[in-house]
Short mmCIF file of C-alpha atoms and ligand atoms in Angstrom, two decimals:
data_model
loop_
_atom_site.label_atom_id
_atom_site.label_comp_id
_atom_site.label_asym_id
_atom_site.label_seq_id
_atom_site.Cartn_x
_atom_site.Cartn_y
_atom_site.Cartn_z
CA MET A 1 0.01 -0.02 -0.03
CA LYS A 2 1.27 3.47 -0.85
CA THR A 3 1.96 5.61 2.23
CA TYR A 4 1.67 9.40 2.43
CA ASN A 5 4.04 11.16 4.72
CA ILE A 6 2.15 14.37 5.52
CA THR A 7 2.58 16.34 8.74
CA THR A 8 -0.19 18.89 9.20
CA LEU A 9 0.34 22.06 11.28
CA ASN A 10 -1.87 20.71 14.06
CA GLU A 11 0.00 17.39 14.23
CA PHE A 12 3.27 19.23 14.29
CA ILE A 13 2.09 21.52 17.07
CA ILE A 14 0.96 18.55 19.26
CA ARG A 15 4.33 16.81 18.69
CA ARG A 16 6.26 19.90 19.52
CA GLN A 17 4.36 20.51 22.77
CA ALA A 18 6.59 17.90 24.31
CA ASP A 19 9.44 20.47 23.84
CA PHE A 20 7.83 22.56 26.52
CA PRO A 21 7.42 20.24 29.52
CA TYR A 22 5.52 22.71 31.59
CA ALA A 23 3.33 24.04 28.82
CA LYS A 24 -0.38 23.35 29.19
CA GLY A 25 -1.15 23.62 25.47
CA GLU A 26 -2.16 27.27 25.47
CA LEU A 27 0.46 28.42 23.01
CA SER A 28 -0.28 25.36 20.82
CA ARG A 29 -4.00 26.30 20.73
CA LEU A 30 -3.10 29.86 19.92
CA ILE A 31 -0.90 28.89 17.01
CA SER A 32 -3.59 26.57 15.70
CA HIS A 33 -6.05 29.51 15.73
CA ILE A 34 -3.57 31.59 13.79
CA GLY A 35 -3.66 28.83 11.16
CA ILE A 36 -7.43 29.07 10.99
CA ALA A 37 -7.38 32.84 10.58
CA ALA A 38 -4.67 32.53 7.93
CA LYS A 39 -6.86 30.13 5.95
CA ILE A 40 -9.83 32.53 6.04
CA VAL A 41 -7.73 35.50 4.95
CA ASN A 42 -6.09 33.40 2.28
CA LYS A 43 -9.46 32.47 0.80
CA LYS A 44 -10.39 36.19 0.44
CA VAL A 45 -6.97 37.21 -0.85
CA LYS A 46 -7.17 34.57 -3.59
CA LYS A 47 -10.58 35.95 -4.60
CA ALA A 48 -9.64 39.57 -4.28
CA GLY A 49 -9.58 40.17 -8.03
CA LEU A 50 -13.11 38.73 -8.39
CA VAL A 51 -15.08 40.43 -5.64
CA ASP A 52 -15.49 44.01 -4.60
CA LEU A 53 -12.68 43.95 -2.01
CA LEU A 54 -10.09 45.88 -3.89
CA GLY A 55 -9.20 49.46 -3.30
CA GLU A 56 -9.09 51.74 -0.30
CA ALA A 57 -11.76 51.65 2.36
CA GLY A 58 -11.72 55.40 2.83
CA ASN A 59 -10.15 55.34 6.25
CA VAL A 60 -6.64 56.28 7.27
CA ASN A 61 -4.75 53.98 9.73
CA VAL A 62 -2.72 55.03 12.72
CA GLN A 63 0.37 55.46 10.55
CA GLY A 64 -1.42 58.01 8.41
CA GLU A 65 -1.70 55.60 5.50
CA ASP A 66 -4.80 54.75 3.48
CA GLN A 67 -6.31 51.49 4.56
CA GLN A 68 -7.23 48.93 2.00
CA LYS A 69 -10.46 46.94 2.43
CA MET A 70 -8.47 43.73 2.78
CA ASP A 71 -6.48 45.19 5.69
CA ILE A 72 -9.63 45.72 7.61
CA PHE A 73 -10.96 42.28 6.76
CA ALA A 74 -7.70 40.54 7.76
CA ASP A 75 -7.55 42.55 10.98
CA GLU A 76 -11.08 41.57 11.94
CA VAL A 77 -10.47 37.86 11.12
CA PHE A 78 -7.32 37.65 13.19
CA VAL A 79 -8.81 39.55 16.13
CA SER A 80 -11.91 37.30 16.14
CA ALA A 81 -9.88 34.08 15.81
CA LEU A 82 -7.57 35.04 18.61
CA GLN A 83 -10.43 36.03 20.89
CA ALA A 84 -12.09 32.73 20.09
CA SER A 85 -8.91 30.88 21.08
CA GLY A 86 -9.34 32.19 24.61
CA GLU A 87 -5.50 32.32 24.92
CA VAL A 88 -5.03 36.02 24.20
CA CYS A 89 -5.92 38.80 26.58
CA GLY A 90 -4.96 41.65 24.26
CA ILE A 91 -3.85 42.61 20.76
CA ALA A 92 -1.85 45.44 19.26
CA THR A 93 -2.44 45.79 15.52
CA GLU A 94 -1.16 48.15 12.87
CA GLU A 95 -4.79 48.99 12.08
CA ASN A 96 -5.62 50.39 15.61
CA GLN A 97 -3.87 53.16 17.51
CA GLU A 98 -5.27 51.73 20.75
CA ILE A 99 -4.48 48.27 22.05
CA ILE A 100 -7.42 45.90 22.02
CA THR A 101 -8.13 44.17 25.32
CA PHE A 102 -10.45 41.22 25.99
CA ASP A 103 -12.16 40.84 29.30
CA ASP A 104 -14.78 38.18 28.46
CA ASN A 105 -14.80 35.11 30.69
CA LEU A 106 -12.76 33.06 28.24
CA SER A 107 -9.97 35.51 27.59
CA LYS A 108 -9.53 37.44 30.80
CA ASP A 109 -7.29 34.77 32.40
CA ALA A 110 -5.27 34.31 29.19
CA LYS A 111 -1.55 34.75 29.55
CA TYR A 112 -0.52 35.77 26.11
CA ILE A 113 -0.63 39.02 24.16
CA PHE A 114 -0.45 39.24 20.40
CA LEU A 115 0.98 41.95 18.09
CA MET A 116 0.41 41.95 14.35
CA ASP A 117 0.47 43.58 11.02
CA PRO A 118 -2.59 41.80 9.68
CA LEU A 119 -1.90 42.51 6.02
CA ASP A 120 1.53 43.82 5.31
CA GLY A 121 2.35 45.23 1.89
CA SER A 122 -1.35 45.67 1.28
CA SER A 123 -0.84 48.29 -1.46
CA ASN A 124 0.38 45.33 -3.55
CA ILE A 125 -3.04 43.58 -3.60
CA ASP A 126 -4.40 45.66 -6.45
CA VAL A 127 -1.54 44.47 -8.67
CA ASN A 128 -1.62 40.82 -7.75
CA VAL A 129 1.67 40.80 -5.82
CA SER A 130 2.39 38.73 -2.70
CA ILE A 131 1.39 40.12 0.71
CA GLY A 132 1.66 38.78 4.25
CA THR A 133 0.54 38.73 7.88
CA ILE A 134 3.29 39.21 10.52
CA PHE A 135 2.85 38.46 14.23
CA SER A 136 4.66 38.16 17.50
CA ILE A 137 3.49 36.61 20.83
CA PHE A 138 4.57 37.57 24.30
CA ARG A 139 3.62 36.37 27.79
CA ARG A 140 1.80 39.20 29.57
CA VAL A 141 3.65 40.98 32.34
CA SER A 142 0.54 42.55 33.86
CA LYS A 143 -1.61 40.60 36.29
CA VAL A 144 -3.68 37.71 34.95
CA GLY A 145 -7.44 38.17 35.54
CA HIS A 146 -7.23 41.97 34.72
CA LYS A 147 -7.22 43.86 31.44
CA ALA A 148 -3.94 43.79 29.48
CA LYS A 149 -1.94 46.95 29.84
CA ASN A 150 0.37 49.03 27.66
CA GLU A 151 3.42 47.54 29.42
CA ASP A 152 2.52 44.13 27.97
CA PHE A 153 2.94 45.49 24.43
CA VAL A 154 6.30 47.25 24.81
CA GLN A 155 8.42 44.34 25.99
CA VAL A 156 11.88 43.91 24.59
CA GLY A 157 12.12 41.41 21.64
CA THR A 158 14.18 38.91 23.58
CA GLN A 159 11.04 38.16 25.67
CA MET A 160 9.12 36.95 22.62
CA VAL A 161 7.77 33.39 22.98
CA ALA A 162 6.74 32.93 19.38
CA ALA A 163 6.66 34.80 16.06
CA GLY A 164 5.80 34.10 12.46
CA TYR A 165 4.38 35.25 9.20
CA VAL A 166 1.93 34.08 6.62
CA LEU A 167 2.88 34.63 3.02
CA TYR A 168 -0.04 34.85 0.55
CA GLY A 169 1.97 34.13 -2.58
CA SER A 170 1.96 31.69 -5.46
CA SER A 171 1.29 29.26 -2.63
CA THR A 172 0.34 30.25 0.91
CA MET A 173 2.84 29.55 3.68
CA LEU A 174 2.89 29.85 7.42
CA VAL A 175 6.37 30.16 8.87
CA TYR A 176 6.91 30.34 12.60
CA THR A 177 9.25 29.85 15.49
CA THR A 178 8.87 29.28 19.19
CA GLY A 179 12.58 29.72 19.77
CA LYS A 180 13.52 26.23 18.74
CA GLY A 181 14.23 26.66 15.08
CA VAL A 182 12.03 27.73 12.21
CA ASN A 183 9.47 25.65 10.37
CA GLY A 184 7.44 26.37 7.31
CA PHE A 185 4.06 24.98 6.32
CA THR A 186 2.51 25.23 2.89
CA LEU A 187 -1.28 25.30 2.51
CA ASP A 188 -2.45 22.40 0.43
CA PRO A 189 -5.66 23.87 -1.03
CA THR A 190 -7.03 20.45 -1.97
CA ILE A 191 -7.29 19.35 1.69
CA GLY A 192 -7.33 22.79 3.29
CA GLU A 193 -4.44 22.05 5.64
CA PHE A 194 -1.02 23.66 6.25
CA CYS A 195 1.46 20.84 5.72
CA LEU A 196 5.05 20.81 6.88
CA SER A 197 7.11 21.64 3.77
CA HIS A 198 10.21 23.42 5.10
CA SER A 199 11.46 21.83 8.35
CA ASP A 200 14.22 23.44 10.35
CA MET A 201 14.77 26.33 7.96
CA ARG A 202 18.28 27.76 7.81
CA THR A 203 19.62 30.74 5.95
CA THR A 204 23.13 30.91 4.50
CA GLU A 205 25.98 32.78 6.23
CA TYR A 206 26.72 34.66 2.97
CA GLY A 207 24.10 35.68 0.40
CA SER A 208 24.05 37.30 -3.01
CA ILE A 209 20.76 39.27 -3.01
CA TYR A 210 20.25 42.80 -1.71
CA SER A 211 16.74 44.19 -1.34
CA ILE A 212 16.09 47.90 -0.85
CA ASN A 213 13.90 50.65 -2.34
CA GLU A 214 16.78 52.22 -4.27
CA GLY A 215 14.60 55.06 -5.46
CA ASN A 216 15.32 56.61 -2.06
CA TYR A 217 19.10 56.36 -2.55
CA ALA A 218 19.77 60.13 -2.26
CA LYS A 219 18.15 60.12 1.22
CA PHE A 220 20.10 57.16 2.66
CA PRO A 221 22.79 57.50 5.36
CA GLU A 222 26.36 57.50 3.99
CA GLY A 223 27.10 53.99 5.35
CA VAL A 224 24.12 52.51 3.54
CA LYS A 225 25.05 54.30 0.31
CA LYS A 226 28.54 52.80 0.54
CA TYR A 227 27.12 49.35 1.20
CA ILE A 228 24.92 49.61 -1.88
CA LYS A 229 27.93 50.55 -4.00
CA TYR A 230 29.77 47.60 -2.46
CA CYS A 231 26.90 45.26 -3.50
CA GLN A 232 27.11 46.56 -7.03
CA GLU A 233 30.87 46.40 -7.37
CA ILE A 234 32.65 43.76 -9.47
CA ASP A 235 35.05 41.78 -7.26
CA PRO A 236 37.94 39.65 -8.55
CA GLU A 237 36.44 36.39 -7.10
CA GLY A 238 33.26 37.04 -9.07
CA ASP A 239 31.01 37.03 -5.97
CA ARG A 240 29.72 40.48 -6.74
CA PRO A 241 27.79 42.32 -8.10
CA TYR A 242 24.92 40.94 -6.02
CA LYS A 243 21.46 40.61 -7.49
CA SER A 244 19.02 43.44 -6.64
CA ARG A 245 15.54 42.15 -5.85
CA TYR A 246 12.76 44.26 -4.28
CA ILE A 247 9.08 43.40 -4.16
CA GLY A 248 8.05 46.07 -1.69
CA SER A 249 6.38 43.48 0.48
CA LEU A 250 8.45 42.73 3.55
CA VAL A 251 7.22 39.15 4.07
CA ALA A 252 7.88 38.21 0.47
CA ASP A 253 11.24 39.97 0.26
CA PHE A 254 12.36 38.48 3.58
CA HIS A 255 11.12 34.98 2.69
CA ARG A 256 12.97 34.91 -0.61
CA ASN A 257 16.18 36.07 1.07
CA LEU A 258 15.79 33.57 3.84
CA LEU A 259 15.62 30.72 1.32
CA LYS A 260 18.24 32.02 -1.08
CA GLY A 261 20.58 34.14 1.11
CA GLY A 262 20.49 37.89 1.06
CA ILE A 263 19.94 41.14 2.93
CA PHE A 264 16.81 43.28 3.26
CA LEU A 265 17.35 46.99 4.09
CA TYR A 266 14.91 49.69 5.16
CA PRO A 267 17.09 52.64 6.21
CA PRO A 268 16.11 55.91 7.88
CA SER A 269 15.91 59.12 5.89
CA PRO A 270 15.93 62.78 6.84
CA SER A 271 12.07 62.87 6.61
CA ALA A 272 11.67 59.52 8.46
CA LEU A 273 14.49 59.40 11.00
CA GLU A 274 13.28 56.07 12.43
CA GLY A 275 12.65 54.46 9.00
CA LYS A 276 9.25 53.11 8.08
CA LEU A 277 8.86 49.66 9.56
CA ARG A 278 7.36 49.03 13.01
CA LEU A 279 9.51 47.44 15.65
CA THR A 280 6.96 45.36 17.55
CA TYR A 281 4.90 43.71 14.84
CA GLU A 282 7.10 43.93 11.72
CA CYS A 283 10.76 43.93 12.70
CA ASN A 284 10.75 41.90 15.93
CA PRO A 285 9.00 38.83 14.53
CA ILE A 286 11.08 38.87 11.34
CA ALA A 287 14.25 39.35 13.47
CA PHE A 288 13.36 36.42 15.75
CA ILE A 289 12.79 34.17 12.74
CA ALA A 290 16.04 35.41 11.09
CA GLU A 291 18.10 34.65 14.19
CA GLN A 292 16.48 31.28 14.69
CA ALA A 293 17.44 30.44 11.07
CA GLY A 294 21.07 31.53 11.66
CA GLY A 295 20.74 35.05 10.30
CA LYS A 296 20.98 38.52 11.84
CA ALA A 297 18.77 41.60 12.33
CA SER A 298 19.94 45.05 13.26
CA ASP A 299 18.94 48.73 13.23
CA GLY A 300 22.44 49.45 11.87
CA LYS A 301 24.04 49.44 15.31
CA ASN A 302 21.97 47.39 17.75
CA ARG A 303 20.41 43.98 17.67
CA ILE A 304 16.69 44.47 16.87
CA LEU A 305 15.62 42.03 19.64
CA ASP A 306 17.48 44.14 22.27
CA ILE A 307 15.63 47.38 21.50
CA LYS A 308 13.08 48.41 24.18
CA PRO A 309 10.02 49.84 22.39
CA ASP A 310 8.50 53.16 23.68
CA SER A 311 5.22 52.39 22.00
CA PRO A 312 3.60 49.48 20.21
CA HIS A 313 3.71 51.49 16.95
CA GLN A 314 7.36 52.59 17.16
CA ARG A 315 9.34 52.56 13.88
CA VAL A 316 12.96 51.51 13.52
CA PRO A 317 15.55 51.22 10.73
CA PHE A 318 15.74 47.60 9.68
CA TYR A 319 18.46 45.46 8.18
CA VAL A 320 17.96 41.70 8.19
CA GLY A 321 19.31 38.63 6.47
CA SER A 322 22.49 36.58 6.06
CA ARG A 323 24.76 37.19 9.02
CA SER A 324 27.95 38.12 7.13
CA MET A 325 26.04 40.67 4.99
CA VAL A 326 24.46 42.41 8.01
CA ASP A 327 27.89 42.39 9.71
CA LYS A 328 29.47 44.07 6.68
CA LEU A 329 26.72 46.70 6.54
CA GLU A 330 27.08 47.51 10.26
CA ASP A 331 30.87 47.91 9.70
CA MET A 332 30.27 50.36 6.88
CA ILE A 333 27.69 52.33 8.89
CA SER A 334 30.04 52.68 11.87
CA GLU A 335 33.08 53.56 9.67
CA SER A 336 31.13 56.30 7.91
CA GLU A 337 29.96 57.76 11.22
CA GLU A 338 33.54 57.88 12.57
CA ASN A 339 34.71 59.88 9.56
P1 AHM B 1 2.52 48.57 5.15
O1 AHM B 1 2.59 47.93 6.50
O2 AHM B 1 1.79 49.89 5.12
O3 AHM B 1 2.03 47.56 4.12
O4 AHM B 1 4.05 48.93 4.73
C1 AHM B 1 5.07 48.04 4.94
C2 AHM B 1 5.70 47.72 3.62
C3 AHM B 1 6.61 46.55 3.68
O5 AHM B 1 5.97 45.38 3.35
C4 AHM B 1 7.64 46.90 2.65
O6 AHM B 1 8.89 46.32 3.01
C5 AHM B 1 7.70 48.39 2.73
O7 AHM B 1 6.46 48.86 3.21
C6 AHM B 1 7.84 49.01 1.35
O8 AHM B 1 7.96 50.38 1.47
P2 AHM B 1 8.43 51.30 0.26
O9 AHM B 1 7.23 51.31 -0.69
O10 AHM B 1 8.67 52.65 0.88
O11 AHM B 1 9.65 50.66 -0.34
MG1 MG B 2 0.14 46.86 6.61
#
C-alpha cells in the first residue's frame, strides 16, 4: 500500500508541545487559531480580483496611510480568531492606535498578548503581488485576571515566545518559530491544511541578493550608500555584483532572502528618522525568525531584539538577512559615522 508522509500544522504543534514540559497547550492552541485565521484571509486574498474587495476603504490607519479593504478584513479575522482561542488577553495591531483588550470570561485569564500587522504590503493587492501577515506573541507582564496593559505590548524582543508570518503568494505559507528553530508549512488547497514543507529552515551565512527601495538612494545615510555601492561592485572572485531584488512586500522579500541568502534593508531618511517599519509587529517577529534560522537583524548598530520599544507602533531602521552581509553593513555604517 502506498503511504503518504504528511505532517499537518496541528499534528506538528501537538508533537512539539513535548518540547515545553511545563506548557499546558495554550500556546499550541493559539498557533492553531492563527492557522485558521490565515486560511480565512487566504481564501479572500485569492478571490480579491473577483469580488469588490479591492481598493481603499476610505479610512486612514494610525500610521497616516490609506487602509485597503483587505487590511480591515484581515484585521477583523485575526482579532476574532484570537479572541475565540481564549488564549490571548490583548492585541496590538497596525490597524488600531489603541490596544485591544479582551475581558470576556474566556480571555480574561489568558496569559498571552499578540501583536500583528494583519496585512503587510497591502498596497500590492491591487496588482496581484504577494502580501503577508506578521505576528509576535509575548507572555503578559501585567496581572492575569485583569485587562492587558500598555506595558505588555512594549516588551523587549528577547522576551518573545513565538513569532511568524503568513505569506499569501503563489502558494500560501505559514512560517513560525517558538525559539527552537524555524518551520514552514504550505497550505495544500485540496485538503485545506497547512502541511510541513520546510522543516528546520536555515539561511546561508553569505548571500548574493540585496533588497532595498533604491529610489530613495539620495536620502540614505552614507554608510548605507557605501554598502549599496559595495553590493554593485565587481570583485575579482566574481562574488559580486549581487542581485538586486525588491518586491516592496516585507514578508515576500524576507522569505525569498531567507531561502536564497541575502539582505533586506529599510534605512532611515531625513524625513523619516526612524525608518518606516514598525519594531513590535514587523521587525521583531522577522528578526526572531532570522536569528532562529542563523541570520541576523539590526537597526544598523543594535540587535533588533534588544531594543526596548517606547510604543507598540514605534518605527525603527531595519536590516535583516544573512549574518555576514548584516555584519558588513554594520561595519560600513560605523566607519562612515567615525569619519
Ligand atoms: P505597510 O505595513 O503599510 O504595508 O508597509 C510596509 C511595507 C513593507 O511590506 C515593505 O517592505 C515596505 O512597506 C515597502 O515600502 P516602500 O514602498 O517605501 O519601499
Ligand atoms: Mg500593513
